[in-house]
CSV table of C-alpha atoms in Angstrom, one decimal:
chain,number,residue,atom,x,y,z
A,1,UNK,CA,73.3,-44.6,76.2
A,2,UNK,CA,75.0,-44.7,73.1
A,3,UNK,CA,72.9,-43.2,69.8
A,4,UNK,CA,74.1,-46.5,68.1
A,5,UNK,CA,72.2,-48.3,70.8
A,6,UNK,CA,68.5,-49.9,69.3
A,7,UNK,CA,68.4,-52.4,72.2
A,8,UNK,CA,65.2,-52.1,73.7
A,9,UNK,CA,65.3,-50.1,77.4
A,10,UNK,CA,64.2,-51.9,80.2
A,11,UNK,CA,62.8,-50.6,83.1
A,12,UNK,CA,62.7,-52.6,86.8
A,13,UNK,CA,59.9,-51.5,89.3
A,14,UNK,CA,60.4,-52.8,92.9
A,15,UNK,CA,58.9,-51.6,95.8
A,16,UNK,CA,57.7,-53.7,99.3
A,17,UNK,CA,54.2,-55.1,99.2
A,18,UNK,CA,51.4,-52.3,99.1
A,19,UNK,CA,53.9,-49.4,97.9
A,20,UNK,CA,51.9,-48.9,95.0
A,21,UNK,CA,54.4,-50.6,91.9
A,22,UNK,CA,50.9,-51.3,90.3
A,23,UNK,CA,49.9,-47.5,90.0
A,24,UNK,CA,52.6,-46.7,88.9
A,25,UNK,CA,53.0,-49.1,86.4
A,26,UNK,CA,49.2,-48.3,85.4
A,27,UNK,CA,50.6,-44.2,85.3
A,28,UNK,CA,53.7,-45.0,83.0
A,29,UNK,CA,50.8,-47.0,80.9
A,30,UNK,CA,48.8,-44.1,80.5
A,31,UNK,CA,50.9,-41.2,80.5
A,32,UNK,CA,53.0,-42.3,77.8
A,33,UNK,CA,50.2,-43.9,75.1
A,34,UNK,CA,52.4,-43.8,72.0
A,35,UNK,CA,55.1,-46.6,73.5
A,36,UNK,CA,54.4,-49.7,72.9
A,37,UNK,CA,55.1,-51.4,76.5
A,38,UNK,CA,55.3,-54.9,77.2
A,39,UNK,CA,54.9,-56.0,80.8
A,40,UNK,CA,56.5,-59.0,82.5
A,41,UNK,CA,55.2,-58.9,86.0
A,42,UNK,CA,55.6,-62.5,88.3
A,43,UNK,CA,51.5,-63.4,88.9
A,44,UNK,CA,49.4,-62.1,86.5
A,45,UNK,CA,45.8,-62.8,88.7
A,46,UNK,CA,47.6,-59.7,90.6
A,47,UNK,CA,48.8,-57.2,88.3
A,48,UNK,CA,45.5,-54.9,88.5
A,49,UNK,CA,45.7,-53.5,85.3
A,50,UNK,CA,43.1,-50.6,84.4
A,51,UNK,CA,42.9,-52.0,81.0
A,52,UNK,CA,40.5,-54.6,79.7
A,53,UNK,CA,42.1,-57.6,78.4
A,54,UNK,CA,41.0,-58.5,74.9
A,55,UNK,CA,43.0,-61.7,74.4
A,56,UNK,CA,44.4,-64.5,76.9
A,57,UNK,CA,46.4,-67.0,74.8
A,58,UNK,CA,48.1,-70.5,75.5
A,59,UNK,CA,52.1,-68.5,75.0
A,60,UNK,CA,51.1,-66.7,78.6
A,61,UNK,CA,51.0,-63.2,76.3
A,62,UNK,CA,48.2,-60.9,76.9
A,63,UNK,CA,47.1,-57.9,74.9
A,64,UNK,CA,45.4,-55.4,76.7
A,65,UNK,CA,43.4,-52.7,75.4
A,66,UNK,CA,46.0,-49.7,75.2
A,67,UNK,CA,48.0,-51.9,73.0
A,68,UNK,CA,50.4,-52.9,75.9
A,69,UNK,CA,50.9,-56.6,76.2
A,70,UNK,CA,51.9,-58.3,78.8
A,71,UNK,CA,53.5,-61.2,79.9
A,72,UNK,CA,53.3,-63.7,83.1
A,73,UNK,CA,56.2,-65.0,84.7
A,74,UNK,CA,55.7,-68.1,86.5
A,75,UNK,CA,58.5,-69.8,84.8
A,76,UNK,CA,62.4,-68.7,84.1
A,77,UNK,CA,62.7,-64.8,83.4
A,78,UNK,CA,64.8,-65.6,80.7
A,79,UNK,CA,61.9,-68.2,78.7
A,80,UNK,CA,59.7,-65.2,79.3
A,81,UNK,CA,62.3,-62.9,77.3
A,82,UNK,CA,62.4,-65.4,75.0
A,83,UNK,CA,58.5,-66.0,74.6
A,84,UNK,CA,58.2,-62.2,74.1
A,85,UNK,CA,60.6,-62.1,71.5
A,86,UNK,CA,59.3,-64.6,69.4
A,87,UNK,CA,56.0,-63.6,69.3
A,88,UNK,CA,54.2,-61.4,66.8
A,89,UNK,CA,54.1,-58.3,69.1
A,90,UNK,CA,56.3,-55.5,68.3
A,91,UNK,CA,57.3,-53.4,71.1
A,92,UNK,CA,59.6,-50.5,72.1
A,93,UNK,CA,60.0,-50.8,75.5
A,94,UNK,CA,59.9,-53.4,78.1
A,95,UNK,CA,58.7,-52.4,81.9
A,96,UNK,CA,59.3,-55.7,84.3
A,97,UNK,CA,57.5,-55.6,87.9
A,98,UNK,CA,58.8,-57.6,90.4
A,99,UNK,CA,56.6,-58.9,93.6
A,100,UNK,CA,57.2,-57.3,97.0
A,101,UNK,CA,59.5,-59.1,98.5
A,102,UNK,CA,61.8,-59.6,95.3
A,103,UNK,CA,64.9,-58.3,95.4
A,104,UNK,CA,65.8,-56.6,92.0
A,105,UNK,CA,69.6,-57.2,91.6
A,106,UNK,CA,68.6,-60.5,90.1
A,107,UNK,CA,66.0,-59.8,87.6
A,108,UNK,CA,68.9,-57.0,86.3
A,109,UNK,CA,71.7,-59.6,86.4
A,110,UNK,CA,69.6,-61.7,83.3
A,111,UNK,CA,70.3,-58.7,81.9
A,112,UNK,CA,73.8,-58.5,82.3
A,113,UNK,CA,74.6,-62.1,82.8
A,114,UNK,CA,72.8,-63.6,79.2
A,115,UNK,CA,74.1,-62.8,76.1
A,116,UNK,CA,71.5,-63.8,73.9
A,117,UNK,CA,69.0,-61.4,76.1
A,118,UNK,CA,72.1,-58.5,76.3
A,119,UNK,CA,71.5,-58.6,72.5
A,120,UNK,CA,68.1,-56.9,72.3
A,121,UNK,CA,67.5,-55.5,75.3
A,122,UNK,CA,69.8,-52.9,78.0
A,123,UNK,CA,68.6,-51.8,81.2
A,124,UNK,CA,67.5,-48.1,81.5
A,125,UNK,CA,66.7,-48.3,85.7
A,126,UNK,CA,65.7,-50.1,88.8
A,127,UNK,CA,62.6,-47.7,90.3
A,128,UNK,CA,61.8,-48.4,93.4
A,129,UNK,CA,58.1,-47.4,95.3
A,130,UNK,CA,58.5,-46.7,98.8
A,131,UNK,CA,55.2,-45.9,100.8
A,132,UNK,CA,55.6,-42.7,102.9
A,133,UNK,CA,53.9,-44.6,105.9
A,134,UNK,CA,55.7,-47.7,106.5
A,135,UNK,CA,59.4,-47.6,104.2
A,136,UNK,CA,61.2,-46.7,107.8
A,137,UNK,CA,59.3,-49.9,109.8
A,138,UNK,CA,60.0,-52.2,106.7
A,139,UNK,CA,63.4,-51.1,106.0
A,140,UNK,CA,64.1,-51.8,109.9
A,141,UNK,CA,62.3,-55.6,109.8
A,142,UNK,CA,63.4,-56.7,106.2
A,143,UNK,CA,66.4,-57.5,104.1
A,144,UNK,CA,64.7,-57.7,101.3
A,145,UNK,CA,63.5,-53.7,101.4
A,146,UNK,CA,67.0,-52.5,102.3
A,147,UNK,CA,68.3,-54.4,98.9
A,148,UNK,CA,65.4,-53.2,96.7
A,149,UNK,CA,66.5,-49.3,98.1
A,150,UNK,CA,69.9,-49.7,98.1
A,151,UNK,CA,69.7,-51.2,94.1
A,152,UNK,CA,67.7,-48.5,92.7
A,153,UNK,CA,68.5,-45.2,90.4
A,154,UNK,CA,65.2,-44.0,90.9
A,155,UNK,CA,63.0,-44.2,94.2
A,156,UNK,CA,59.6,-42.7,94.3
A,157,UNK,CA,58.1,-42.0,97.9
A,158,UNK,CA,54.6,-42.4,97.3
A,159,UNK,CA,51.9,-41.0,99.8
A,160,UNK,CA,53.7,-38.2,100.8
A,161,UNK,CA,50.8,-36.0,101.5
A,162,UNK,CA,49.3,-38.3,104.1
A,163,UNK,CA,52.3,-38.3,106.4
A,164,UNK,CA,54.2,-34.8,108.6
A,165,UNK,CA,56.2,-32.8,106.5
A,166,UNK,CA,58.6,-33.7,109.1
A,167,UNK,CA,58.4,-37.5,108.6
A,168,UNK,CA,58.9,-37.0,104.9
A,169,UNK,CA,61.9,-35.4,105.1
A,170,UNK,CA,63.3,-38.0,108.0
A,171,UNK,CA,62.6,-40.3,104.9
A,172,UNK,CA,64.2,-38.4,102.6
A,173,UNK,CA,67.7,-38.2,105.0
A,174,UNK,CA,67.4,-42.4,105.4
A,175,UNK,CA,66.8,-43.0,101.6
A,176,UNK,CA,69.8,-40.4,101.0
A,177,UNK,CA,72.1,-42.2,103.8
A,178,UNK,CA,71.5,-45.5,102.4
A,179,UNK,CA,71.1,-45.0,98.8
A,180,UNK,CA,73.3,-41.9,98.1
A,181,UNK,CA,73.5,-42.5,94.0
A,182,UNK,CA,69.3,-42.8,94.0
A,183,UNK,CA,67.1,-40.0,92.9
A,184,UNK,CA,64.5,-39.4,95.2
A,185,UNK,CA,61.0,-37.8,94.5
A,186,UNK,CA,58.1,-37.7,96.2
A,187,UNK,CA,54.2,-37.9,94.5
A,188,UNK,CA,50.4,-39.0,95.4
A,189,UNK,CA,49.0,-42.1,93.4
A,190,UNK,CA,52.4,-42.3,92.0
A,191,UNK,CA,51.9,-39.1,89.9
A,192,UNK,CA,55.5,-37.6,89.1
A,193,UNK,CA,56.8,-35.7,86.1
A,194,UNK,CA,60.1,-37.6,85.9
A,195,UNK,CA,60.5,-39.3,82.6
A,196,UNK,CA,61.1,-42.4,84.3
A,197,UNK,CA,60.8,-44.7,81.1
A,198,UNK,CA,64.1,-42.4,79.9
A,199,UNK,CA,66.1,-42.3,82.7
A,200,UNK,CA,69.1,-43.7,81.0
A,201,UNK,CA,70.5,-44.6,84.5
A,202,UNK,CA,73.4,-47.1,83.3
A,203,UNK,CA,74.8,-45.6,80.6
A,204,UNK,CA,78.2,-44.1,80.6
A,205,UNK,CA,77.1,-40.5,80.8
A,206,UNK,CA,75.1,-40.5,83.7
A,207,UNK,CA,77.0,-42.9,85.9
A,208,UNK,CA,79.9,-40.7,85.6
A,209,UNK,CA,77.7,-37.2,86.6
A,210,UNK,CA,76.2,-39.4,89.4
A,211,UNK,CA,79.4,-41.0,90.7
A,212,UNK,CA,81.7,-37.3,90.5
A,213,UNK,CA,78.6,-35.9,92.5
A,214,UNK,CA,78.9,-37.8,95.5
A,215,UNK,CA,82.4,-38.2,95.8
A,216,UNK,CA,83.0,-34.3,95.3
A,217,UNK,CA,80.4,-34.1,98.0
A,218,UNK,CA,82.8,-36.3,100.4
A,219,UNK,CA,85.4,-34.6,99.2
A,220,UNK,CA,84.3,-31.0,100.3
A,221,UNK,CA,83.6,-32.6,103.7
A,222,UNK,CA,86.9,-33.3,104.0
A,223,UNK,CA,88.2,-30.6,103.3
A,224,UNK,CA,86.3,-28.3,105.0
A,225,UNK,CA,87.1,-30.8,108.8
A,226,UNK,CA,90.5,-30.7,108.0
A,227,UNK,CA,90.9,-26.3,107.4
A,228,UNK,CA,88.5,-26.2,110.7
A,229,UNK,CA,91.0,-28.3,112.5
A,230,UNK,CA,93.8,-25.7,111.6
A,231,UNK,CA,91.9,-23.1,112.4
A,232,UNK,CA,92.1,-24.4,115.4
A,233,UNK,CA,95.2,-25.1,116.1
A,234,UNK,CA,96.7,-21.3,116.0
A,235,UNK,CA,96.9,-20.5,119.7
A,236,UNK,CA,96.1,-16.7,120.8
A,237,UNK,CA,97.7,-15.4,124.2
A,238,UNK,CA,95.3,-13.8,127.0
A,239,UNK,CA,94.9,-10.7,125.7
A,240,UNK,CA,95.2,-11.4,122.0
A,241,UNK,CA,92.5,-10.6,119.8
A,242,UNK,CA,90.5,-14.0,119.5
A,243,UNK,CA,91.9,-15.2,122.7
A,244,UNK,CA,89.0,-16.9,124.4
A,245,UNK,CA,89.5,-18.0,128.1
A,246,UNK,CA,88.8,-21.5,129.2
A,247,UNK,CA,90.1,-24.1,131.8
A,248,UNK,CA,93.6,-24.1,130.2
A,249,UNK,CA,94.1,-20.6,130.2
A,250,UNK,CA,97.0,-20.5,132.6
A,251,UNK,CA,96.4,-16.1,133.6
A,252,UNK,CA,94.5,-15.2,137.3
A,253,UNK,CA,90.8,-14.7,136.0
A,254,UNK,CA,88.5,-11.9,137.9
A,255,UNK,CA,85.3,-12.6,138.5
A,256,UNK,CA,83.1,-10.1,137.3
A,257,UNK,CA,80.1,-10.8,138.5
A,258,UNK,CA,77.1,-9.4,136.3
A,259,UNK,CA,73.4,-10.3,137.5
A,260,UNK,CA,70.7,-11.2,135.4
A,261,UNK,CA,69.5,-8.4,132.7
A,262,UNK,CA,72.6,-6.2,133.5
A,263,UNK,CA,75.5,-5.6,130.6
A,264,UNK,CA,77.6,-8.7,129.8
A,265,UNK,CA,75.4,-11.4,132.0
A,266,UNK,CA,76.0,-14.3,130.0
A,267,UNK,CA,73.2,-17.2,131.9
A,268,UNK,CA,74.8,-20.6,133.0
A,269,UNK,CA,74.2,-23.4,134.6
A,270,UNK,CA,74.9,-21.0,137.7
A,271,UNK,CA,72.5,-18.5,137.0
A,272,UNK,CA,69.7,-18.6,139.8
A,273,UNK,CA,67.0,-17.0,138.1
A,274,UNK,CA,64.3,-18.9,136.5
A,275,UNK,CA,64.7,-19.7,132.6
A,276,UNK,CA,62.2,-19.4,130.5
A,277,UNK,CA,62.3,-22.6,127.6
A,278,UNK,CA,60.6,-21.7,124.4
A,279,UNK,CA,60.0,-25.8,123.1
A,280,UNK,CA,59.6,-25.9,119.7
A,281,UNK,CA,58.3,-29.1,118.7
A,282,UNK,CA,60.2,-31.8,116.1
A,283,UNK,CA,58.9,-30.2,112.4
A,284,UNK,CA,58.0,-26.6,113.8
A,285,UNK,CA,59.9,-23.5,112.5
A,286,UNK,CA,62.9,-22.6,115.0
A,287,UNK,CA,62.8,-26.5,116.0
A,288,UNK,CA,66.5,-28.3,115.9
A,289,UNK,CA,67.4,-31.6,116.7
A,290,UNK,CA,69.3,-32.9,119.5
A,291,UNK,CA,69.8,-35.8,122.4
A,292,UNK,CA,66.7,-33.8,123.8
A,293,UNK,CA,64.4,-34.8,120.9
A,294,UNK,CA,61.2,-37.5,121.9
A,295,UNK,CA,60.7,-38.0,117.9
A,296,UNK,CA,62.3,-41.0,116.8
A,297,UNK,CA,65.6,-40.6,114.3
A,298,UNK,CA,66.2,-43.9,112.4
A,299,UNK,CA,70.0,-44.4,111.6
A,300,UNK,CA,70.2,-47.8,109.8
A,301,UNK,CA,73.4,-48.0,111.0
A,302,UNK,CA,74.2,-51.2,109.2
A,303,UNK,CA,74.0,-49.7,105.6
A,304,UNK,CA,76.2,-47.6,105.0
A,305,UNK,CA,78.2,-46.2,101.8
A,306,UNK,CA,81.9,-45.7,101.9
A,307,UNK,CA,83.6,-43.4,98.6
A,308,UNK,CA,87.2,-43.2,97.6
A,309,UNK,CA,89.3,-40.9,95.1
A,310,UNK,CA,92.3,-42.2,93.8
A,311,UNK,CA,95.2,-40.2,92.2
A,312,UNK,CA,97.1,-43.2,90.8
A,313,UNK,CA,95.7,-45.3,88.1
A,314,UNK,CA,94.8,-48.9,88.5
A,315,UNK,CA,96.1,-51.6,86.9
A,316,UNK,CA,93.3,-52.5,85.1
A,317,UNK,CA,94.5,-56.7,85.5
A,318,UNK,CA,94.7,-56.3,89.4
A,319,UNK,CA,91.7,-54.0,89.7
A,320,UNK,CA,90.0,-56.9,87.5
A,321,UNK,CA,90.6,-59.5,89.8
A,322,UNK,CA,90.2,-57.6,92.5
A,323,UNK,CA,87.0,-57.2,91.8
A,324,UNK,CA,86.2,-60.6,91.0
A,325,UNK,CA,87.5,-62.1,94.3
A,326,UNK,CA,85.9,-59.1,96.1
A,327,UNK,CA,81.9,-59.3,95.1
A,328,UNK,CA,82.6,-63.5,95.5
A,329,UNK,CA,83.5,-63.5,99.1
A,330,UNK,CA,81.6,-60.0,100.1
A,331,UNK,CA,78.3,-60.9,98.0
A,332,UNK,CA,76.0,-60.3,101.1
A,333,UNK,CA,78.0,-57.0,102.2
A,334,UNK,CA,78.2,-55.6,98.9
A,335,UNK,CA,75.2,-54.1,97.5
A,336,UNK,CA,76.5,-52.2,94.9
A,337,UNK,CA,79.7,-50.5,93.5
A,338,UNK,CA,79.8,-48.1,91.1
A,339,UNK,CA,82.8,-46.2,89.8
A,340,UNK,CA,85.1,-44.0,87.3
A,341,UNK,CA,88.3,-45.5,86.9
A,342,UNK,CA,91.7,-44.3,85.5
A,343,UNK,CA,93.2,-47.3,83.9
A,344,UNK,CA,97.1,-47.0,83.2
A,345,UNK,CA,97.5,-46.6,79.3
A,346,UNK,CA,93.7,-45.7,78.6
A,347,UNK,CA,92.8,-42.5,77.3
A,348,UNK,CA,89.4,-43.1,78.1
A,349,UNK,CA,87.4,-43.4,81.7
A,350,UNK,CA,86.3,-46.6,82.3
A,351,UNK,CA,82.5,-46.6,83.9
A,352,UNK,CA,82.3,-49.8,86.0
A,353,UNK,CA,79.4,-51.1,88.0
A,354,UNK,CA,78.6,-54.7,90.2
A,355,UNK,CA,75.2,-56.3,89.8
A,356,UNK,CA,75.4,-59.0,92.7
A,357,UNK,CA,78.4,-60.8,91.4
A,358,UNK,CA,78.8,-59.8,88.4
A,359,UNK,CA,80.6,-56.6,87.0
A,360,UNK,CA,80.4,-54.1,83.6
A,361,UNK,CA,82.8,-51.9,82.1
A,362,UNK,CA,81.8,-49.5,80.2
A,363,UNK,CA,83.9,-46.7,78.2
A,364,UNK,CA,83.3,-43.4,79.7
A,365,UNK,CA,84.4,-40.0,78.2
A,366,UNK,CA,87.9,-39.4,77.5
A,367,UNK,CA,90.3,-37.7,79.6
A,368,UNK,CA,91.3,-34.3,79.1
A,369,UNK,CA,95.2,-33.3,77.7
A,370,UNK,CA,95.2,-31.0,80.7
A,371,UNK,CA,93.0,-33.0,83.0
A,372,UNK,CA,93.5,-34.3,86.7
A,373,UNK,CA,92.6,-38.0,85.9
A,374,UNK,CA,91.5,-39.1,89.4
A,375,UNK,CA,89.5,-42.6,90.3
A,376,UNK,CA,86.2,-42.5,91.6
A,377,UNK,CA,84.6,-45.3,93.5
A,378,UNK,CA,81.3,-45.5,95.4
A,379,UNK,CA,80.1,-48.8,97.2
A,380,UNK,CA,76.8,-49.4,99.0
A,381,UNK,CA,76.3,-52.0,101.2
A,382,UNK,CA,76.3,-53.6,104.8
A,383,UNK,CA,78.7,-53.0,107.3
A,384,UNK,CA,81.6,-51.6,104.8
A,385,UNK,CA,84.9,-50.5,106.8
A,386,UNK,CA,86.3,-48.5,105.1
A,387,UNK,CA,89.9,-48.9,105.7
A,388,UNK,CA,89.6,-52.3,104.7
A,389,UNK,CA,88.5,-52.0,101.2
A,390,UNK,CA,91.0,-48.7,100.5
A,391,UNK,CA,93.8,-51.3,101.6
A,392,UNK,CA,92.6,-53.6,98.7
A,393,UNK,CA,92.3,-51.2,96.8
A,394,UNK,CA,95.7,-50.0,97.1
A,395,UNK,CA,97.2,-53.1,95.8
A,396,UNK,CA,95.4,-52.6,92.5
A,397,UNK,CA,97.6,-49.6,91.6
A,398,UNK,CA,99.4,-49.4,88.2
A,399,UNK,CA,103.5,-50.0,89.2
A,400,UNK,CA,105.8,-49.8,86.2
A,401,UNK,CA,108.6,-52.0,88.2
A,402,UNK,CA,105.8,-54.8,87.6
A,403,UNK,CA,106.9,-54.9,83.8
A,404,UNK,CA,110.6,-54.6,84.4
């Protein structure tokens, strides 16, 4: 966020029926009594405050007794912006909490998409509540869970000490392979220490840290499978040190034969005496998973997140349209797409992110004299291939015969 920036930060809770989005709205309440908050949640008769309400006028505005005020929206999110801003209530921040089975790309398009709402107010996240006990059932049955996990910067696993140690961190892994961008804590009642009313999640800054994370992550992996494949290829002759003798190994072999307990017995599948199996059980110390394993492993194999880095600059007309023509036709794919992009001619990064259909650009840092100015792009979403989209891609690259 820039320091220029008075817009008021918005904050987007989301989170499947029964998370808990109410406690934590009524922890952010409380734990931070010096902000004035205004609340726009969809039916009020539901909201559960802990506060008691002093007023309850025609406008749809409440004032509750911590000074918060909040506001119903049964109508148009944007009339309830509006209604909010031209009443006498002054506040600083403005915390929106959608129902369960909202999905929260579209309450952060208004956003994005209305300029007359884009002047006084900026997103600062999408939080999302995700109950220990039930997030891998849910995400498995309903769309609208995989959208409101996939959209969000911030994702709180609540309940986490009535649930294995194992199970939370098999939630941890799906919320990571799914979301890869998301921060993700764990808490009771909601209770965390993250500052998540200054998260700052779309600006510049922090979009750039996030996005060089994960695609330095993917680039390591890389790497690391393609030395190990060399490695690998360096033959060694019977007899050579590192040789190792196996069905290929063209030399007479000599069958030593070493029985069980004496020097050298290595046991097999040939090995006659009886084995002794020490089970460790799925979550127990010396435990490791395999196709042996009775627990169950959740893969979510339709979300997926595909990342690219790009030496070439774009051409930031073609990557433009690109983008256009790609969120229209790949809406329902698409979750996200977020990126650092080396535009021809720019000294700066451009920051770019999609909401639904729509896109933002955003100046990033600028590039170094010295620097390796490399494209970074990260897309979440349904059944990516990734071949695909780097072949699209590759038509939005910067050629100088194009202005000859």
């Amino acid at each position: 966020m820039s320091a220029k920036d008075s817009r008021i930060p918005v904050t987007i809770l989301t989170g499947f029926l029964g998370a808990g989005k109410t406690t934590l709205l009524n922890e952010l309440t409380q734990r931070n009594p010096s902000k004035k908050i205004a609340i726009i949640e969809n039916e009020f008769g539901e909201i559960g405050i802990d506060n008691d309400l002093l007023i309850r006028p025609a406008n749809g505005i409440v004032e509750l007794s911590n000074g918060c005020i909040c506001c119903t929206l049964n109508d148009e999110l944007v009339e309830a912006l509006q209604r909010l801003l031209g009443s006498d209530y002054d506040f600083d921040h403005l915390l929106v909490e959608t129902t369960g089975i909202a999905e929260p790309d579209g309450v952060a398009e208004a956003f994005l998409a209305t300029p007359e709402i884009q002047q006084y107010f900026r997103v600062d996240s999408v939080v999302a509540v995700a109950d220990a006990h039930f997030v891998v059932d849910i995400l498995e049955e309903r769309e609208e869970a995989k959208k409101q996990l996939t959209f969000a910067d911030f994702i709180l696993i609540n309940k986490a000490s009535e649930v294995s140690l194992a199970h939370l961190q098999d939630i941890q892994r799906l919320l990571k392979q799914i979301n890869p961008l998301a921060r993700i804590e764990t808490a009771d009642y909601c209770k965390t220490e993250a500052d998540i009313l200054s998260l700052q999640a779309y600006s510049a800054a922090n979009l750039e840290k996030s996005i060089v994370k994960e695609t330095k992550k993917h680039e390591h992996k890389h790497e690391h499978k393609h030395t190990h494949k060399h490695e690998h290829a360096h033959e060694h002759k019977h007899g050579e040190k590192d040789h190792v003798c196996d069905e290929h190994c063209e030399h007479e072999h000599h069958n030593h034969e070493h029985k069980h307990g004496e020097k050298d017995h290595v046991c097999d599948e040939h090995c006659d005496h009886e084995h002794h199996h020490h089970e460790h059980k799925h979550g127990e110390e010396g435990h490791v998973c395999d196709e042996h394993c009775d627990h169950e492993h959740h893969h979510h194999s339709d979300i997926n997140s595909v990342s690219f880095v790009f030496d070439e600059p774009f051409d930031l007309i073609k990557f433009r349209h690109w983008l256009g023509v790609v969120l229209l036709i790949q809406n329902q794919q698409i979750y996200r797409i977020k990126g650092i992009i080396n535009f021809a001619w720019e000294e700066h990064r451009m920051v770019v992110q999609s909401v639904q259909q729509l896109f933002q650009f955003q100046y990033g840092s600028l590039w170094g004299e010295t620097e390796k100015r490399q494209s970074r792009i990260v897309f979440i979403g349904k059944n990516l291939k990734k071949p695909v989209l780097e072949k699209s891609l590759q038509l939005c690259r910067y050629n100088p015969d194009d202005f000859e």
